[in-house]
């Protein structure tokens, strides 16, 4: 069975490739453990200009904006 970190990395590369193909090279897709309040949570996050993030969410079917 694949290591979970390998799976996260593959997902990250796959989704970043979708963004790059759509011309959203200023947006970065990241999967990882992020500190939320006093605990860690596995999340997928976007980084980049807000307008580009909005387009990326539509492309990647993100249903929630935080």
mmCIF file of C-alpha atoms in Angstrom:
data_model
loop_
_atom_site.group_PDB
_atom_site.id
_atom_site.type_symbol
_atom_site.label_atom_id
_atom_site.label_comp_id
_atom_site.label_asym_id
_atom_site.label_seq_id
_atom_site.Cartn_x
_atom_site.Cartn_y
_atom_site.Cartn_z
ATOM 1 C CA UNK A 1 0.000 0.000 0.000
ATOM 2 C CA UNK A 2 1.247 3.478 -0.833
ATOM 3 C CA UNK A 3 2.525 5.723 1.909
ATOM 4 C CA UNK A 4 -0.003 8.450 2.789
ATOM 5 C CA UNK A 5 2.553 11.182 2.130
ATOM 6 C CA UNK A 6 3.017 9.799 -1.387
ATOM 7 C CA UNK A 7 -0.737 9.943 -1.927
ATOM 8 C CA UNK A 8 -0.889 13.559 -0.712
ATOM 9 C CA UNK A 9 2.029 14.466 -2.974
ATOM 10 C CA UNK A 10 0.400 12.803 -5.992
ATOM 11 C CA UNK A 11 -2.869 14.630 -5.326
ATOM 12 C CA UNK A 12 -1.020 17.919 -4.954
ATOM 13 C CA UNK A 13 0.848 17.414 -8.243
ATOM 14 C CA UNK A 14 -2.307 16.321 -10.075
ATOM 15 C CA UNK A 15 -4.364 19.311 -8.948
ATOM 16 C CA UNK A 16 -1.490 21.757 -9.553
ATOM 17 C CA UNK A 17 -1.202 20.405 -13.106
ATOM 18 C CA UNK A 18 -4.911 21.173 -13.653
ATOM 19 C CA UNK A 19 -4.385 24.733 -12.438
ATOM 20 C CA UNK A 20 -1.304 25.232 -14.614
ATOM 21 C CA UNK A 21 -3.098 23.840 -17.684
ATOM 22 C CA UNK A 22 -5.913 26.339 -17.092
ATOM 23 C CA UNK A 23 -3.392 29.206 -16.972
ATOM 24 C CA UNK A 24 -3.677 29.689 -13.206
ATOM 25 C CA UNK A 25 0.066 29.494 -12.610
ATOM 26 C CA UNK A 26 -0.145 32.161 -9.876
ATOM 27 C CA UNK A 27 -2.169 29.791 -7.646
ATOM 28 C CA UNK A 28 -0.509 27.051 -5.614
ATOM 29 C CA UNK A 29 -2.391 23.953 -4.444
ATOM 30 C CA UNK A 30 -1.151 22.388 -1.223
ATOM 31 C CA UNK A 31 -2.215 19.309 0.712
ATOM 32 C CA UNK A 32 -0.888 18.854 4.202
ATOM 33 C CA UNK A 33 -1.295 19.032 7.910
ATOM 34 C CA UNK A 34 -2.121 22.536 9.112
ATOM 35 C CA UNK A 35 -2.425 23.759 12.680
ATOM 36 C CA UNK A 36 -6.011 24.793 13.385
ATOM 37 C CA UNK A 37 -6.693 26.093 16.883
ATOM 38 C CA UNK A 38 -4.769 23.642 19.085
ATOM 39 C CA UNK A 39 -4.688 20.634 16.779
ATOM 40 C CA UNK A 40 -3.512 19.541 13.345
ATOM 41 C CA UNK A 41 -5.944 18.987 10.502
ATOM 42 C CA UNK A 42 -5.383 17.541 7.049
ATOM 43 C CA UNK A 43 -6.479 20.121 4.489
ATOM 44 C CA UNK A 44 -6.143 21.125 0.877
ATOM 45 C CA UNK A 45 -5.411 24.829 0.502
ATOM 46 C CA UNK A 46 -4.942 27.351 -2.256
ATOM 47 C CA UNK A 47 -2.497 30.244 -2.157
ATOM 48 C CA UNK A 48 -2.437 33.141 -4.576
ATOM 49 C CA UNK A 49 -4.405 36.216 -5.612
ATOM 50 C CA UNK A 50 -8.076 36.097 -4.478
ATOM 51 C CA UNK A 51 -9.523 36.360 -7.998
ATOM 52 C CA UNK A 52 -7.322 33.501 -9.185
ATOM 53 C CA UNK A 53 -8.203 31.426 -6.123
ATOM 54 C CA UNK A 54 -11.890 31.866 -6.946
ATOM 55 C CA UNK A 55 -11.326 30.575 -10.489
ATOM 56 C CA UNK A 56 -9.257 27.694 -9.105
ATOM 57 C CA UNK A 57 -12.016 26.710 -6.674
ATOM 58 C CA UNK A 58 -14.491 26.597 -9.545
ATOM 59 C CA UNK A 59 -12.093 24.511 -11.641
ATOM 60 C CA UNK A 60 -11.272 22.090 -8.829
ATOM 61 C CA UNK A 61 -14.860 21.965 -7.508
ATOM 62 C CA UNK A 62 -14.048 23.434 -4.121
ATOM 63 C CA UNK A 63 -17.378 23.818 -2.376
ATOM 64 C CA UNK A 64 -16.303 25.897 0.614
ATOM 65 C CA UNK A 65 -14.235 29.053 0.947
ATOM 66 C CA UNK A 66 -12.537 29.732 4.268
#
